[in-house]
PDB file of C-alpha atoms (C1' of nucleotides) in Angstrom:
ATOM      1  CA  UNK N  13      -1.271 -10.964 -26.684  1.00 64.00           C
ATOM      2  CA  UNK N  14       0.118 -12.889 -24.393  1.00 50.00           C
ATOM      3  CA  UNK N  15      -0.160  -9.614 -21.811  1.00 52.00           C
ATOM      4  CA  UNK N  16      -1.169 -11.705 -18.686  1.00 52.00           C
ATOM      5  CA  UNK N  17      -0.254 -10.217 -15.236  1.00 52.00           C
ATOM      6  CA  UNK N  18       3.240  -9.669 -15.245  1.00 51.00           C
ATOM      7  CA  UNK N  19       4.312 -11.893 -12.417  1.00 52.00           C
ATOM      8  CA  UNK N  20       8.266 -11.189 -12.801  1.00 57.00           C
ATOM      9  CA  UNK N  21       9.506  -7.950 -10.814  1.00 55.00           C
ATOM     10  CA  UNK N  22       9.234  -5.050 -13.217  1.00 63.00           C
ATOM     11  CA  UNK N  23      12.471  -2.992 -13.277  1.00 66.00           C
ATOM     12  CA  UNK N  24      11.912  -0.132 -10.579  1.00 84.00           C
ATOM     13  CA  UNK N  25       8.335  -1.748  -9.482  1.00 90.00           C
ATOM     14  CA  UNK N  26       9.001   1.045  -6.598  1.00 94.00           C
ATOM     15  CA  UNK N  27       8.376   3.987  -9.182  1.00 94.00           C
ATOM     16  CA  UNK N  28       5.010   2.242 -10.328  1.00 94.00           C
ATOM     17  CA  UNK N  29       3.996   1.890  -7.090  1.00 96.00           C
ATOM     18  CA  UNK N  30       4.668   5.534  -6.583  1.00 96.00           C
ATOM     19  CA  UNK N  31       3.226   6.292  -9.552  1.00 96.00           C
ATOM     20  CA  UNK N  32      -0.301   4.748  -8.623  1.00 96.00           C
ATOM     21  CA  UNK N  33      -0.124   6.464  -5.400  1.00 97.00           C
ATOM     22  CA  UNK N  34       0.557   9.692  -6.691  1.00 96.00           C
ATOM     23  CA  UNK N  35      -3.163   9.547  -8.766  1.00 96.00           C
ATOM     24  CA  UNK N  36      -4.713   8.942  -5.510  1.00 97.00           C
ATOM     25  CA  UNK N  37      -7.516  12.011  -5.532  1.00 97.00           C
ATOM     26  CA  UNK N  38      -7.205  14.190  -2.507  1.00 97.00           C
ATOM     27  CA  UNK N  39      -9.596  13.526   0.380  1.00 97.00           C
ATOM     28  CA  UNK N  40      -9.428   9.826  -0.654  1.00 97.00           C
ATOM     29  CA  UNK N  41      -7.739   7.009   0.362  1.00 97.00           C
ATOM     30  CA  UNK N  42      -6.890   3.700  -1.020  1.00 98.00           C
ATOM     31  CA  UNK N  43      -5.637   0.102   0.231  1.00 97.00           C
ATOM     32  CA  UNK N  44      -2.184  -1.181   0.058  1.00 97.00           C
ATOM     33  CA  UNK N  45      -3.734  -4.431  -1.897  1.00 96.00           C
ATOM     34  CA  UNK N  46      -5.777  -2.103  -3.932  1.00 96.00           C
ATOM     35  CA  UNK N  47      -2.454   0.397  -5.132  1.00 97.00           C
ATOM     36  CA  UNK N  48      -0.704  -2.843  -5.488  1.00 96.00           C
ATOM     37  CA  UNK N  49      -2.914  -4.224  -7.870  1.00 95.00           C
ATOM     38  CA  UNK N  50      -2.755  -1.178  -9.812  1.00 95.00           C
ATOM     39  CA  UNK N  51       0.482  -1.187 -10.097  1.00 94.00           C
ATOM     40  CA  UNK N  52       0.441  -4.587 -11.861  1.00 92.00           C
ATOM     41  CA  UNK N  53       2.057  -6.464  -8.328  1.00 92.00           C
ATOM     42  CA  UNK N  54      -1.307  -8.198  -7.532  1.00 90.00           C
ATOM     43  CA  UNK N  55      -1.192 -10.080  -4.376  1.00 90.00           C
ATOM     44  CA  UNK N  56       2.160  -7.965  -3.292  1.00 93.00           C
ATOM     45  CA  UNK N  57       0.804  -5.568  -0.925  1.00 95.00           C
ATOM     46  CA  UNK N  58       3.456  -5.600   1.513  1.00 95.00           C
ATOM     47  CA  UNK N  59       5.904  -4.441  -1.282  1.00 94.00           C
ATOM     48  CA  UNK N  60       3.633  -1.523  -1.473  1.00 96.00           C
ATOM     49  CA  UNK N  61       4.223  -0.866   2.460  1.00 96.00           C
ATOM     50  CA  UNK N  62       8.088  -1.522   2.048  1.00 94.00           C
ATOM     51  CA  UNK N  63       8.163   1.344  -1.299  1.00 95.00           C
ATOM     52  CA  UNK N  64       6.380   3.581   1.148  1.00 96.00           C
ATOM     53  CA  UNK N  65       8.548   3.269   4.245  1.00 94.00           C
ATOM     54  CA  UNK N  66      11.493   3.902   1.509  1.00 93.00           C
ATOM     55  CA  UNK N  67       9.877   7.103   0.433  1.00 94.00           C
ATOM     56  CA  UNK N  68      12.438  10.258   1.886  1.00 91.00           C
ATOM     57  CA  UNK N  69      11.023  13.340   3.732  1.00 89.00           C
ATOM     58  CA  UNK N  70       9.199  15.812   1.959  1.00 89.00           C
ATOM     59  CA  UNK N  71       8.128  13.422  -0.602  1.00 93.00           C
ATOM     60  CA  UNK N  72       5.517  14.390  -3.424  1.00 95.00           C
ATOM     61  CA  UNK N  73       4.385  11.064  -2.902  1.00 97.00           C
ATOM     62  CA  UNK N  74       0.898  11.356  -0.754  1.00 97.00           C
ATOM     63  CA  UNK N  75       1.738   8.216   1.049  1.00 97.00           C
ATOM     64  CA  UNK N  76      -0.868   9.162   3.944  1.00 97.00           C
ATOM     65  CA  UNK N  77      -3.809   8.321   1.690  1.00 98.00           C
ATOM     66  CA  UNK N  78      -2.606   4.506   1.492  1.00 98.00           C
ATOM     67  CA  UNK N  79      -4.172   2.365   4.320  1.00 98.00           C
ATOM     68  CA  UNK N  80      -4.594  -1.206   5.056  1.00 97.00           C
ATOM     69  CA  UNK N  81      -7.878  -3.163   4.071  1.00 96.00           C
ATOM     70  CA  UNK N  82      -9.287  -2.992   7.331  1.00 96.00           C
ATOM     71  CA  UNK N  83      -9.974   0.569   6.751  1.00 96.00           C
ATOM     72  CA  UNK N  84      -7.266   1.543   8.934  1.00 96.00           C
ATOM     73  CA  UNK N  85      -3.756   3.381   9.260  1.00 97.00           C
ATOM     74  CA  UNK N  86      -1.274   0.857   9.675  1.00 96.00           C
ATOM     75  CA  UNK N  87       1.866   2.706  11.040  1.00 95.00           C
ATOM     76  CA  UNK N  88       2.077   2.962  14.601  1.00 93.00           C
ATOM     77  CA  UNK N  89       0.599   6.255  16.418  1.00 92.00           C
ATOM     78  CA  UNK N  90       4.237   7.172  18.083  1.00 90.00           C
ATOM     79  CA  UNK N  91       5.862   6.152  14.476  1.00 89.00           C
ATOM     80  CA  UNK N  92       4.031   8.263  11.898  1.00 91.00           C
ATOM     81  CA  UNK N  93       0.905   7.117  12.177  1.00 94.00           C
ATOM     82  CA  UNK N  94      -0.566   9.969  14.108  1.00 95.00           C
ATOM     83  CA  UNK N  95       0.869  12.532  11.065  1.00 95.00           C
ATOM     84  CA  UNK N  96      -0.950  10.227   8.371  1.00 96.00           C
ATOM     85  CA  UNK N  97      -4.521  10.761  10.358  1.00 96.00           C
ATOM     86  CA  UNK N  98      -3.306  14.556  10.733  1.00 96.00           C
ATOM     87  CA  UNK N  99      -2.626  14.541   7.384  1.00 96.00           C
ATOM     88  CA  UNK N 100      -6.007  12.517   5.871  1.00 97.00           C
ATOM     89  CA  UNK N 101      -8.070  14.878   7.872  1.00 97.00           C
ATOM     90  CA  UNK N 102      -6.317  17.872   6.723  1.00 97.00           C
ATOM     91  CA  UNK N 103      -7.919  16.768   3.621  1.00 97.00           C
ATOM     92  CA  UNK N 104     -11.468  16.336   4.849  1.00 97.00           C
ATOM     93  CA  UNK N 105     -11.092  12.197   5.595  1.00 97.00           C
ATOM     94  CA  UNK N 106     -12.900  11.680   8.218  1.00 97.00           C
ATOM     95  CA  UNK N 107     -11.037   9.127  10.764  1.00 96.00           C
ATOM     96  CA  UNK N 108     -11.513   8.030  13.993  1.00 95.00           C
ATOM     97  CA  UNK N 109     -10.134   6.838  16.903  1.00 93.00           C
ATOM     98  CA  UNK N 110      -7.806   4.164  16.574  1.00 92.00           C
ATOM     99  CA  UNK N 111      -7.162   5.509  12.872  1.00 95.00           C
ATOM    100  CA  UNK N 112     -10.391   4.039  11.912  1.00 96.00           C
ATOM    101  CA  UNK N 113     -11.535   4.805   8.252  1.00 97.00           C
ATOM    102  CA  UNK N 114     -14.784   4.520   6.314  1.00 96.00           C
ATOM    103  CA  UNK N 115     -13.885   2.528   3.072  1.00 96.00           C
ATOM    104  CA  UNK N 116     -17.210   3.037   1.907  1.00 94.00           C
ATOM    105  CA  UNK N 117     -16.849   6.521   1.910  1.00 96.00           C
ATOM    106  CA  UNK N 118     -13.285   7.534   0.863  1.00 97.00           C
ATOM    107  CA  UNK N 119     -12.120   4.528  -0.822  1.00 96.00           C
ATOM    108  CA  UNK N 120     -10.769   6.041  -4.221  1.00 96.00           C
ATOM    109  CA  UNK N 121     -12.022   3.871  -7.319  1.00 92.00           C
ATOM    110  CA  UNK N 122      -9.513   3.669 -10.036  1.00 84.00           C
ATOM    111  CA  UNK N 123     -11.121   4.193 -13.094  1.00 81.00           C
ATOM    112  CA  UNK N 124      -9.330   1.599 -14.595  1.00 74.00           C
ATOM    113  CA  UNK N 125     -10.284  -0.977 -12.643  1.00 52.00           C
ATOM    114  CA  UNK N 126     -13.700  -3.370 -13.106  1.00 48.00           C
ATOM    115  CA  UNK N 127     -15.970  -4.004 -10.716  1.00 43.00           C
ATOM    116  CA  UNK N 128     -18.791  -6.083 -11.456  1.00 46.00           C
ATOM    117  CA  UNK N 129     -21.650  -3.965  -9.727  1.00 42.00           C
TER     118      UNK N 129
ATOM    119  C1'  DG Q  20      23.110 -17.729  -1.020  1.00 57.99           C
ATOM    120  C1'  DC Q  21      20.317 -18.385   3.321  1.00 57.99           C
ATOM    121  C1'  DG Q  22      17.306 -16.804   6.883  1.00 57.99           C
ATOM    122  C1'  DG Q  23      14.882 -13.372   9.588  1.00 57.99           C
ATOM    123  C1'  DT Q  24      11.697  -9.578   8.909  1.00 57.99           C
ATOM    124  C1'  DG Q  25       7.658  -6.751   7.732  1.00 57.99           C
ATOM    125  C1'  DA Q  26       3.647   0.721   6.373  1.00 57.99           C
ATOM    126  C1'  DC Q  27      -0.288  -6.624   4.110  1.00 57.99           C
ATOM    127  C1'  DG Q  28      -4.385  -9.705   3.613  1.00 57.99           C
ATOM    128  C1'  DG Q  29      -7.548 -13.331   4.665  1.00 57.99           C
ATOM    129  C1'  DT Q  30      -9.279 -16.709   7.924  1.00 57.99           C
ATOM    130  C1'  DC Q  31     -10.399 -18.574  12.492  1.00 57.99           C
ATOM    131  C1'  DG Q  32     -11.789 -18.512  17.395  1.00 57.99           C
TER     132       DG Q  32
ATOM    133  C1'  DC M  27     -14.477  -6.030  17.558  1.00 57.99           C
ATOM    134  C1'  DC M  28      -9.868  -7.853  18.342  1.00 57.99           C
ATOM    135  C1'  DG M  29      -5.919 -10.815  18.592  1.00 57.99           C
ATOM    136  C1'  DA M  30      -3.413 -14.880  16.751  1.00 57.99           C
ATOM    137  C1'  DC M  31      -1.803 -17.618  12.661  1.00 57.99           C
ATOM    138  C1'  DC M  32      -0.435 -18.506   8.142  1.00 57.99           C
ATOM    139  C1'  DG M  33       0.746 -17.483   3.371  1.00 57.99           C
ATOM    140  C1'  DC M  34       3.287 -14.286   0.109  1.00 57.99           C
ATOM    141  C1'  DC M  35       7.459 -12.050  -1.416  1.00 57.99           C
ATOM    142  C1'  DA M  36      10.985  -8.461  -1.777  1.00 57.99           C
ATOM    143  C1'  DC M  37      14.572  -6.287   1.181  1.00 57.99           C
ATOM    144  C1'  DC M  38      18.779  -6.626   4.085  1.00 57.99           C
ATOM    145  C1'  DG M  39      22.489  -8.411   7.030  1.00 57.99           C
TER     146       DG M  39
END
DNA sequence: GCGGTGACGGTCG
DNA sequence: CCGACCGCCACCG
């Protein structure tokens, strides 16, 4: 019962939060808050950006599909951030200038998670 | 063990 | 729309 959100630091909370980004569809993006919360770290979102920037070269990990909750790409153009737009439109995201994205229209819902409609 | 830091998020002007 | 501030919390020196 007592399964509340588990507000103690899971042992290797960097694997869940790959995890959660690895079921990311492709051509869809999702929020740092949003993987985050999926991941059972509610309210940590910058440990989602930290597990990220951690993530090696060539990783399986699709960290380009995670983006901030203004709907755009966080990193820095001259630091990665122009690969992750390269990279999201690669997959048919549209984004524009300024690494602008449409939440409304690539913004992967978990099944898992409720939303009162 | 303490303090600065940051791939965030929400609010305010 | 955008920049500035503050709150949160794990990582690192």
């Amino acid at each position: 019962m007592g399964e509340g959100v588990r507000r103690k630091a899971a042992p290797g909370a960097y694997d869940r939060i790959y995890a959660v980004v690895r079921r990311i569809p492709r051509g869809r993006v999702a929020t740092y808050g949003q993987v985050a919360a999926e991941a059972g770290l509610a309210g940590r979102a910058r440990q989602v950006g930290y597990a990220l920037h951690a993530l090696p070269t060539g990783s399986v990990v699709p960290w380009h599909r995670v983006i901030n909750s203004a709907g755009r790409v966080s990193l820095p153009p001259n630091n990665g951030g122009l690969d992750q737009q390269l990279r999201l439109q690669a997959e048919g995201v549209e984004v524009f200038l300024g690494g602008r994205i449409s939440l409304g229209r690539f913004q992967w819902k978990s099944a898992t998670r409720s939303r009162g409609s």
